[in-house]
Short mmCIF file of C-alpha atoms in Angstrom, two decimals:
data_model
loop_
_atom_site.label_atom_id
_atom_site.label_comp_id
_atom_site.label_asym_id
_atom_site.label_seq_id
_atom_site.Cartn_x
_atom_site.Cartn_y
_atom_site.Cartn_z
CA UNK A 1 98.28 75.68 18.55
CA UNK A 2 95.24 73.58 18.47
CA UNK A 3 95.40 70.10 17.17
CA UNK A 4 92.59 68.57 15.03
CA UNK A 5 90.54 65.96 16.77
CA UNK A 6 91.58 62.43 16.11
CA UNK A 7 89.22 60.39 13.90
CA UNK A 8 86.71 58.40 15.80
CA UNK A 9 87.47 54.75 15.39
CA UNK A 10 84.69 52.63 13.86
CA UNK A 11 83.07 50.28 16.28
CA UNK A 12 84.29 46.78 16.08
CA UNK A 13 82.19 44.42 13.96
CA UNK A 14 80.67 47.21 11.72
CA UNK A 15 81.12 46.73 7.92
CA UNK A 16 83.70 48.79 6.22
CA UNK A 17 83.46 50.53 2.84
CA UNK A 18 84.64 47.42 1.03
CA UNK A 19 82.06 45.29 2.77
CA UNK A 20 79.26 47.72 1.88
CA UNK A 21 80.31 47.65 -1.77
CA UNK A 22 80.17 43.88 -1.78
CA UNK A 23 76.69 43.99 -0.23
CA UNK A 24 75.47 46.37 -2.92
CA UNK A 25 76.92 44.15 -5.63
CA UNK A 26 75.24 41.11 -4.10
CA UNK A 27 71.93 42.96 -3.93
CA UNK A 28 72.20 43.96 -7.59
CA UNK A 29 73.01 40.37 -8.50
CA UNK A 30 69.97 39.08 -6.62
CA UNK A 31 67.71 41.65 -8.25
CA UNK A 32 68.98 40.71 -11.69
CA UNK A 33 68.45 37.04 -10.92
CA UNK A 34 64.86 37.70 -9.84
CA UNK A 35 64.16 39.72 -13.01
CA UNK A 36 65.64 36.97 -15.19
CA UNK A 37 63.62 34.32 -13.38
CA UNK A 38 60.41 36.31 -13.83
CA UNK A 39 61.13 36.79 -17.55
CA UNK A 40 61.86 33.09 -17.95
CA UNK A 41 58.61 32.21 -16.21
CA UNK A 42 56.64 34.42 -18.61
CA UNK A 43 58.42 33.04 -21.68
CA UNK A 44 57.29 29.52 -22.65
CA UNK A 45 60.07 26.97 -22.51
CA UNK A 46 61.61 26.00 -25.82
CA UNK A 47 60.85 22.37 -26.63
CA UNK A 48 63.78 20.10 -27.27
CA UNK A 49 64.34 18.88 -30.85
CA UNK A 50 62.57 15.59 -30.18
CA UNK A 51 59.43 17.41 -29.06
CA UNK A 52 59.62 19.66 -32.10
CA UNK A 53 59.58 16.60 -34.35
CA UNK A 54 56.61 15.16 -32.48
CA UNK A 55 54.76 18.47 -32.76
CA UNK A 56 55.45 18.63 -36.51
CA UNK A 57 54.20 15.07 -36.99
CA UNK A 58 51.14 15.83 -34.86
CA UNK A 59 50.29 18.90 -36.93
CA UNK A 60 50.75 16.96 -40.18
CA UNK A 61 48.45 14.15 -39.06
CA UNK A 62 45.76 16.58 -37.92
CA UNK A 63 45.93 18.50 -41.20
CA UNK A 64 45.60 15.27 -43.21
CA UNK A 65 42.63 14.24 -41.05
CA UNK A 66 40.96 17.61 -41.69
CA UNK A 67 41.49 17.18 -45.45
CA UNK A 68 40.00 13.69 -45.33
CA UNK A 69 36.97 14.82 -43.28
CA UNK A 70 34.86 16.22 -46.18
CA UNK A 71 35.90 13.31 -48.41
CA UNK A 72 34.80 10.93 -45.65
CA UNK A 73 31.39 12.56 -45.43
CA UNK A 74 30.97 12.35 -49.21
CA UNK A 75 32.12 8.72 -49.29
CA UNK A 76 29.62 7.71 -46.61
CA UNK A 77 26.82 9.45 -48.52
CA UNK A 78 27.75 7.80 -51.80
CA UNK A 79 28.20 4.39 -50.16
CA UNK A 80 24.69 4.69 -48.70
CA UNK A 81 23.19 5.51 -52.10
CA UNK A 82 25.18 2.83 -53.92
CA UNK A 83 24.89 0.04 -51.37
CA UNK A 84 21.53 0.61 -49.68
CA UNK A 85 18.43 0.42 -51.86
CA UNK A 86 16.11 1.61 -49.10
CA UNK A 87 18.33 4.62 -48.49
CA UNK A 88 18.32 5.44 -52.21
CA UNK A 89 14.53 5.13 -52.45
CA UNK A 90 14.13 7.33 -49.37
CA UNK A 91 16.41 9.87 -51.06
CA UNK A 92 14.53 10.13 -54.37
CA UNK A 93 10.97 9.50 -53.11
CA UNK A 94 10.20 13.21 -52.44
CA UNK A 95 10.78 13.96 -56.14
CA UNK A 96 7.38 12.43 -56.95
CA UNK A 97 5.76 15.29 -54.99
CA UNK A 98 7.87 18.05 -56.53
CA UNK A 99 5.71 20.37 -58.63
CA UNK A 100 8.63 21.24 -60.89
CA UNK A 101 9.39 17.56 -61.56
CA UNK A 102 5.71 16.79 -62.11
CA UNK A 103 5.40 19.62 -64.61
CA UNK A 104 8.49 18.46 -66.49
CA UNK A 105 7.30 14.83 -66.61
CA UNK A 106 3.78 15.86 -67.64
CA UNK A 107 5.03 18.13 -70.40
CA UNK A 108 7.37 15.47 -71.78
CA UNK A 109 4.78 12.69 -71.70
CA UNK A 110 1.94 14.84 -73.07
CA UNK A 111 4.05 16.03 -75.99
CA UNK A 112 4.96 12.45 -76.89
CA UNK A 113 1.30 11.33 -76.82
CA UNK A 114 0.00 14.33 -78.76
CA UNK A 115 2.51 13.74 -81.55
CA UNK A 116 1.01 10.26 -82.12
CA UNK A 117 -2.63 11.37 -82.14
CA UNK A 118 -4.14 12.32 -85.49
CA UNK A 119 -6.93 14.87 -85.26
CA UNK A 120 -8.72 13.37 -88.26
CA UNK A 121 -8.78 9.92 -86.66
CA UNK A 122 -10.21 11.42 -83.49
CA UNK A 123 -13.00 13.24 -85.39
CA UNK A 124 -13.88 10.09 -87.31
CA UNK A 125 -15.17 8.65 -84.06
CA UNK A 126 -18.19 10.95 -84.42
CA UNK A 127 -21.38 9.78 -86.11
CA UNK A 128 -21.65 9.49 -89.94
CA UNK A 129 -24.19 12.29 -90.10
CA UNK A 130 -21.58 14.67 -88.73
CA UNK A 131 -18.93 13.83 -91.32
CA UNK A 132 -19.88 16.60 -93.91
CA UNK A 133 -19.89 19.20 -91.17
CA UNK A 134 -16.52 17.93 -89.94
CA UNK A 135 -15.02 18.05 -93.42
CA UNK A 136 -16.17 21.67 -93.90
CA UNK A 137 -14.93 22.74 -90.46
CA UNK A 138 -11.53 21.12 -90.53
CA UNK A 139 -9.98 23.83 -92.61
CA UNK A 140 -11.18 26.67 -90.39
CA UNK A 141 -11.13 25.01 -86.98
CA UNK A 142 -8.15 22.72 -87.29
CA UNK A 143 -5.93 24.99 -85.21
CA UNK A 144 -8.33 25.37 -82.26
CA UNK A 145 -9.19 21.67 -82.36
CA UNK A 146 -5.54 20.79 -82.23
CA UNK A 147 -5.17 23.01 -79.18
CA UNK A 148 -8.20 21.45 -77.57
CA UNK A 149 -6.84 17.96 -78.17
CA UNK A 150 -3.43 18.94 -76.75
CA UNK A 151 -5.13 20.45 -73.68
CA UNK A 152 -7.08 17.24 -73.16
CA UNK A 153 -3.92 15.13 -73.31
CA UNK A 154 -2.14 17.55 -70.98
CA UNK A 155 -5.02 17.39 -68.50
CA UNK A 156 -5.09 13.60 -68.48
CA UNK A 157 -1.32 13.46 -68.10
CA UNK A 158 -1.41 15.78 -65.10
CA UNK A 159 -4.12 13.61 -63.56
CA UNK A 160 -1.84 10.60 -63.89
CA UNK A 161 1.15 12.44 -62.41
CA UNK A 162 -0.85 13.92 -59.51
CA UNK A 163 -2.42 10.60 -58.46
CA UNK A 164 -1.23 7.99 -56.01
CA UNK A 165 -0.27 5.73 -58.89
CA UNK A 166 2.62 7.97 -59.90
CA UNK A 167 4.07 8.07 -56.38
CA UNK A 168 3.91 4.29 -56.12
CA UNK A 169 5.33 3.91 -59.62
CA UNK A 170 8.15 6.31 -58.76
CA UNK A 171 9.11 4.39 -55.63
CA UNK A 172 8.87 0.93 -57.13
CA UNK A 173 10.60 1.80 -60.37
CA UNK A 174 13.44 3.50 -58.49
CA UNK A 175 13.75 0.43 -56.30
CA UNK A 176 14.01 -1.77 -59.39
CA UNK A 177 16.50 0.44 -61.18
CA UNK A 178 18.75 1.06 -58.18
CA UNK A 179 21.54 -0.96 -59.77
CA UNK A 180 21.28 1.05 -62.97
CA UNK A 181 21.47 4.32 -61.03
CA UNK A 182 24.71 3.14 -59.46
CA UNK A 183 26.02 2.21 -62.89
CA UNK A 184 25.13 5.64 -64.20
CA UNK A 185 26.89 7.36 -61.31
CA UNK A 186 29.98 5.23 -61.81
CA UNK A 187 30.01 5.77 -65.57
CA UNK A 188 28.45 2.50 -66.77
CA UNK A 189 25.23 2.65 -68.73
CA UNK A 190 22.34 0.24 -69.05
CA UNK A 191 18.83 -0.19 -67.74
CA UNK A 192 15.95 2.22 -67.26
CA UNK A 193 18.33 4.82 -65.89
CA UNK A 194 21.32 5.06 -68.16
CA UNK A 195 24.02 7.31 -69.52
CA UNK A 196 23.05 8.09 -73.11
CA UNK A 197 23.48 11.10 -75.39
CA UNK A 198 25.48 12.99 -72.75
CA UNK A 199 22.70 12.73 -70.15
CA UNK A 200 21.39 10.47 -67.40
CA UNK A 201 17.78 9.86 -68.47
CA UNK A 202 14.67 8.05 -67.19
CA UNK A 203 12.32 6.29 -69.60
CA UNK A 204 8.71 7.54 -69.24
CA UNK A 205 7.05 4.71 -71.20
CA UNK A 206 4.99 3.46 -68.18
CA UNK A 207 3.64 6.98 -67.62
CA UNK A 208 2.64 7.27 -71.28
CA UNK A 209 0.82 3.92 -71.06
CA UNK A 210 -1.23 5.27 -68.18
CA UNK A 211 -2.05 8.42 -70.17
CA UNK A 212 -3.19 6.33 -73.16
CA UNK A 213 -5.47 4.27 -70.92
CA UNK A 214 -6.96 7.45 -69.46
CA UNK A 215 -7.70 8.79 -72.96
CA UNK A 216 -9.37 5.55 -73.95
CA UNK A 217 -11.50 5.66 -70.77
CA UNK A 218 -12.53 9.22 -71.70
CA UNK A 219 -13.78 8.21 -75.17
CA UNK A 220 -10.64 8.76 -77.28
CA UNK A 221 -10.48 5.13 -78.41
CA UNK A 222 -7.91 5.84 -81.11
CA UNK A 223 -5.39 6.36 -78.28
CA UNK A 224 -5.28 2.58 -77.95
CA UNK A 225 -3.62 2.44 -81.39
CA UNK A 226 -0.69 4.60 -80.27
CA UNK A 227 2.42 2.42 -80.38
CA UNK A 228 4.71 1.99 -77.39
CA UNK A 229 6.53 5.28 -76.89
CA UNK A 230 9.91 5.62 -75.21
CA UNK A 231 10.64 9.18 -74.25
CA UNK A 232 13.18 10.34 -71.70
CA UNK A 233 13.43 12.93 -68.97
CA UNK A 234 16.93 14.09 -68.12
CA UNK A 235 18.01 13.77 -64.49
CA UNK A 236 21.66 14.80 -64.76
CA UNK A 237 23.89 16.19 -67.45
CA UNK A 238 26.48 13.59 -68.39
CA UNK A 239 29.10 16.27 -68.84
CA UNK A 240 29.06 17.13 -65.13
CA UNK A 241 28.92 13.50 -64.06
CA UNK A 242 31.72 12.58 -66.45
CA UNK A 243 34.02 15.11 -64.86
CA UNK A 244 33.39 13.67 -61.41
CA UNK A 245 33.15 10.02 -62.48
CA UNK A 246 36.61 9.10 -61.18
CA UNK A 247 35.93 10.77 -57.83
CA UNK A 248 32.58 8.98 -57.56
CA UNK A 249 34.31 5.67 -58.14
CA UNK A 250 37.06 6.36 -55.62
CA UNK A 251 34.64 7.57 -52.96
CA UNK A 252 32.42 4.56 -53.55
CA UNK A 253 35.38 2.23 -53.05
CA UNK A 254 36.42 4.14 -49.93
CA UNK A 255 32.99 3.60 -48.41
CA UNK A 256 32.99 3.51 -44.64
CA UNK A 257 36.77 3.02 -44.31
CA UNK A 258 37.78 6.57 -45.10
CA UNK A 259 36.07 8.03 -42.00
CA UNK A 260 37.82 5.43 -39.84
CA UNK A 261 41.19 6.40 -41.31
CA UNK A 262 40.45 10.09 -40.74
CA UNK A 263 39.49 9.50 -37.10
CA UNK A 264 42.60 7.38 -36.46
CA UNK A 265 44.86 10.02 -38.00
CA UNK A 266 43.27 12.75 -35.90
CA UNK A 267 43.60 10.62 -32.75
CA UNK A 268 47.26 9.88 -33.51
CA UNK A 269 47.91 13.58 -34.05
CA UNK A 270 46.34 14.46 -30.71
CA UNK A 271 48.33 11.75 -28.86
CA UNK A 272 51.61 12.92 -30.39
CA UNK A 273 51.01 16.56 -29.48
CA UNK A 274 52.77 18.10 -26.51
CA UNK A 275 49.57 19.92 -25.53
CA UNK A 276 46.95 17.31 -26.24
CA UNK A 277 43.96 19.29 -25.10
CA UNK A 278 44.85 22.18 -27.38
CA UNK A 279 45.51 19.73 -30.22
CA UNK A 280 42.10 18.13 -29.68
CA UNK A 281 40.39 21.53 -29.88
CA UNK A 282 42.32 22.36 -33.05
CA UNK A 283 41.52 18.99 -34.65
CA UNK A 284 37.80 19.21 -33.83
CA UNK A 285 37.48 22.76 -35.14
CA UNK A 286 39.59 21.89 -38.20
CA UNK A 287 37.33 18.95 -39.08
CA UNK A 288 34.23 21.11 -38.58
CA UNK A 289 35.66 23.89 -40.75
CA UNK A 290 36.74 21.55 -43.56
CA UNK A 291 33.33 19.87 -43.61
CA UNK A 292 31.66 23.27 -43.68
CA UNK A 293 33.68 24.02 -46.82
CA UNK A 294 32.08 20.93 -48.39
CA UNK A 295 28.64 22.35 -47.59
CA UNK A 296 29.55 25.61 -49.30
CA UNK A 297 30.94 23.67 -52.28
CA UNK A 298 27.58 21.93 -52.73
CA UNK A 299 25.91 25.32 -53.18
CA UNK A 300 28.56 26.47 -55.67
CA UNK A 301 28.39 23.23 -57.65
CA UNK A 302 24.60 23.46 -57.86
CA UNK A 303 24.85 26.91 -59.45
CA UNK A 304 27.50 25.71 -61.91
CA UNK A 305 25.48 22.59 -62.73
CA UNK A 306 22.28 24.55 -63.42
CA UNK A 307 24.12 27.09 -65.53
CA UNK A 308 25.54 24.33 -67.77
CA UNK A 309 22.22 22.58 -68.43
CA UNK A 310 20.87 22.55 -72.01
CA UNK A 311 18.05 24.95 -72.79
CA UNK A 312 15.46 22.18 -73.22
CA UNK A 313 15.86 20.92 -69.63
CA UNK A 314 13.62 22.40 -66.94
CA UNK A 315 15.73 24.46 -64.56
CA UNK A 316 13.27 24.23 -61.61
CA UNK A 317 13.02 20.45 -62.02
CA UNK A 318 16.80 20.07 -62.22
CA UNK A 319 17.17 22.24 -59.12
CA UNK A 320 14.70 20.08 -57.18
CA UNK A 321 16.44 16.89 -58.33
CA UNK A 322 19.84 18.18 -57.23
CA UNK A 323 18.59 19.41 -53.85
CA UNK A 324 16.79 16.13 -53.21
CA UNK A 325 19.75 13.94 -54.10
CA UNK A 326 22.17 15.83 -51.83
CA UNK A 327 19.79 16.50 -48.94
CA UNK A 328 21.13 13.62 -46.84
CA UNK A 329 24.67 14.74 -47.67
CA UNK A 330 23.80 18.17 -46.28
CA UNK A 331 22.45 16.54 -43.13
CA UNK A 332 25.75 14.68 -42.71
CA UNK A 333 27.67 17.92 -43.20
CA UNK A 334 25.67 19.65 -40.47
CA UNK A 335 26.07 16.65 -38.18
CA UNK A 336 29.86 16.63 -38.48
CA UNK A 337 30.04 20.41 -37.97
CA UNK A 338 27.91 20.23 -34.81
CA UNK A 339 29.92 17.25 -33.55
CA UNK A 340 33.23 19.04 -34.11
CA UNK A 341 32.03 22.12 -32.26
CA UNK A 342 30.70 19.99 -29.39
CA UNK A 343 34.01 18.10 -29.03
CA UNK A 344 36.03 21.32 -29.16
CA UNK A 345 33.78 22.95 -26.58
CA UNK A 346 34.00 19.95 -24.26
CA UNK A 347 37.79 19.84 -24.52
CA UNK A 348 38.04 23.56 -23.85
CA UNK A 349 35.70 23.46 -20.84
CA UNK A 350 37.75 20.69 -19.24
CA UNK A 351 41.00 22.63 -19.67
CA UNK A 352 42.95 24.88 -17.29
CA UNK A 353 41.90 28.18 -18.89
CA UNK A 354 40.52 30.99 -16.75
CA UNK A 355 37.21 31.18 -18.58
CA UNK A 356 36.84 27.41 -18.52
CA UNK A 357 37.56 27.40 -14.79
CA UNK A 358 34.88 30.02 -14.22
CA UNK A 359 32.37 27.96 -16.18
CA UNK A 360 33.21 24.86 -14.12
CA UNK A 361 32.88 26.88 -10.93
CA UNK A 362 29.36 27.93 -11.91
CA UNK A 363 28.54 24.31 -12.75
CA UNK A 364 29.92 23.00 -9.42
CA UNK A 365 28.22 25.77 -7.44
CA UNK A 366 24.85 24.89 -8.92
CA UNK A 367 25.31 21.20 -8.11
CA UNK A 368 26.55 22.05 -4.60
CA UNK A 369 23.44 24.14 -3.97
CA UNK A 370 21.25 21.28 -5.21
CA UNK A 371 23.14 18.82 -3.01
CA UNK A 372 22.69 21.11 0.01
CA UNK A 373 18.96 21.40 -0.58
CA UNK A 374 18.71 17.62 -0.92
CA UNK A 375 20.66 17.13 2.30
CA UNK A 376 18.37 19.47 4.19
CA UNK A 377 15.43 17.46 2.88
CA UNK A 378 16.97 14.34 4.42
CA UNK A 379 18.43 12.73 1.34
CA UNK A 380 21.45 10.51 2.06
CA UNK A 381 23.72 8.87 -0.48
CA UNK A 382 24.59 6.04 1.90
CA UNK A 383 27.25 3.65 0.58
CA UNK A 384 26.69 4.93 -2.97
CA UNK A 385 28.38 8.25 -2.24
CA UNK A 386 31.77 6.84 -1.16
CA UNK A 387 31.72 4.33 -4.02
CA UNK A 388 31.02 7.05 -6.59
CA UNK A 389 33.77 9.16 -5.02
CA UNK A 390 36.31 6.36 -5.49
CA UNK A 391 35.14 5.39 -8.97
CA UNK A 392 34.43 8.89 -10.27
CA UNK A 393 37.24 8.99 -12.90
CA UNK A 394 36.16 5.63 -14.29
CA UNK A 395 32.49 6.60 -14.25
CA UNK A 396 33.28 9.84 -16.10
CA UNK A 397 35.20 8.06 -18.84
CA UNK A 398 32.49 5.39 -19.03
CA UNK A 399 29.86 8.07 -19.65
CA UNK A 400 31.99 9.67 -22.37
CA UNK A 401 32.63 6.31 -24.05
CA UNK A 402 28.93 5.42 -23.88
CA UNK A 403 27.99 8.66 -25.65
CA UNK A 404 30.70 8.09 -28.28
CA UNK A 405 29.58 4.47 -28.82
CA UNK A 406 25.94 5.51 -29.17
CA UNK A 407 26.92 8.05 -31.81
CA UNK A 408 29.08 5.52 -33.67
CA UNK A 409 26.31 2.89 -33.71
CA UNK A 410 23.54 5.33 -34.70
CA UNK A 411 22.49 4.48 -38.25
CA UNK A 412 22.03 8.00 -39.61
CA UNK A 413 22.78 10.60 -36.94
CA UNK A 414 21.51 14.13 -37.39
CA UNK A 415 22.59 17.37 -35.70
CA UNK A 416 19.76 16.94 -33.22
CA UNK A 417 21.05 13.47 -32.35
CA UNK A 418 24.45 14.97 -31.54
CA UNK A 419 22.86 17.68 -29.41
CA UNK A 420 20.73 15.09 -27.60
CA UNK A 421 23.72 12.87 -26.86
CA UNK A 422 25.71 15.87 -25.63
CA UNK A 423 22.90 16.88 -23.28
CA UNK A 424 22.60 13.27 -22.09
CA UNK A 425 26.33 13.20 -21.36
CA UNK A 426 26.07 16.45 -19.38
CA UNK A 427 23.19 14.98 -17.37
CA UNK A 428 25.21 11.83 -16.63
CA UNK A 429 28.20 13.90 -15.48
CA UNK A 430 25.90 16.01 -13.29
CA UNK A 431 24.49 12.88 -11.63
CA UNK A 432 28.01 11.54 -11.00
CA UNK A 433 29.12 14.78 -9.39
CA UNK A 434 25.90 15.02 -7.37
CA UNK A 435 26.41 11.52 -5.94
CA UNK A 436 30.11 12.09 -5.25
CA UNK A 437 30.05 12.15 -1.42
CA UNK A 438 33.03 10.75 0.51
CA UNK A 439 31.06 10.57 3.78
CA UNK A 440 27.81 9.17 2.43
CA UNK A 441 25.74 11.44 4.70
CA UNK A 442 23.72 14.57 4.12
CA UNK A 443 25.49 16.98 1.81
CA UNK A 444 27.42 20.03 2.97
CA UNK A 445 27.14 19.27 6.65
CA UNK A 446 23.37 19.34 6.77
CA UNK A 447 21.93 17.81 9.91
CA UNK A 448 20.34 14.38 9.66
CA UNK A 449 16.57 14.54 10.02
CA UNK A 450 16.66 12.83 13.44
CA UNK A 451 19.04 15.44 14.89
CA UNK A 452 17.25 18.53 13.66
CA UNK A 453 15.63 20.70 16.30
CA UNK A 454 12.25 22.22 15.78
CA UNK A 455 11.12 25.48 17.31
#
């Protein structure tokens, strides 16, 4: 009878089945912990309630600043027109060269003069021997003679409007009536430009006086007997201005303070944000977008305004008047849009994003290559390099503040001014980085000129 072999005893110190089960459980636990940690790293941390409140307040302030941005642009434009006579004259001066405005003024003035000229009185200026012939011809030729007289008046009127006198008269009269224009815009009449009969009108009496003098100089002496004529040319429909009169008044009172309030609100919103760089990009793009809406609204309002004009008002002249009056407002709209895009782009490029990092790498590589070439040519920064290296953060902020101060103090910045200041800031930052040399010697380990060997 054979006996089964006895089980081989496990070597001492080897883990038993229970130990191996515990090891597997520990391994599973570690794997689960790693997976949970990886998931938590991918998921953004939830902000505490206090941070949520700050983020909500930040978003609210930025939204309010974006809403105030187009109103700020409009208030600055209106404050310039209302408070600066030179700015107003510069705004309306091009209207004297507008063909549509000239045609409208000439037609209005010529009609007024022709209505006060009697054809019989004009023909009486001929010699006595021609009187029987005139009397016989009046019945048959009265119509053509009337047309000829009207053409003569129209020709002389156009000569007055096309001359240098009219441009000087337009500038000087607009300078004198600047206060009345402001009154008309704010709903108060009076003066040469006033709000009467549901329209803002300009008295053309001085133009008619010039036309009468021209007729007298051309042999129509009876034109000197024409009484003083006051006829008007409509600049704006009072109905449209009346609807916006309250807004004009509020924006005029806001003046230059509304932009300051908008900037302070946007800055407060950015400072309260948890991610300030992202908030700055959002605020800059929001301001640019809201101001762009104002530019689109100007186009829509022009179409509505022209559609509501009475039939006796020249549409081309009204279109030129509207475009001329708001042309500086359009420049301000473009300036704010370009500025907002520039600020957003600068904030994004200085951020930790992958694309932004690649752009900075290209920038630094180009400057490093330039620095290397300068070092090989023997250029040394000397004590300037270490000083710039130590003061680089302050120098960078100083360059940014200088560009911002120049923009703030610029009287009437344009989009090209913003682009120029942005390029100037980039140049200043490039110079700072180029001079940033801790050692003060030739860049990138280039040999000093005295130690170079020549073949």
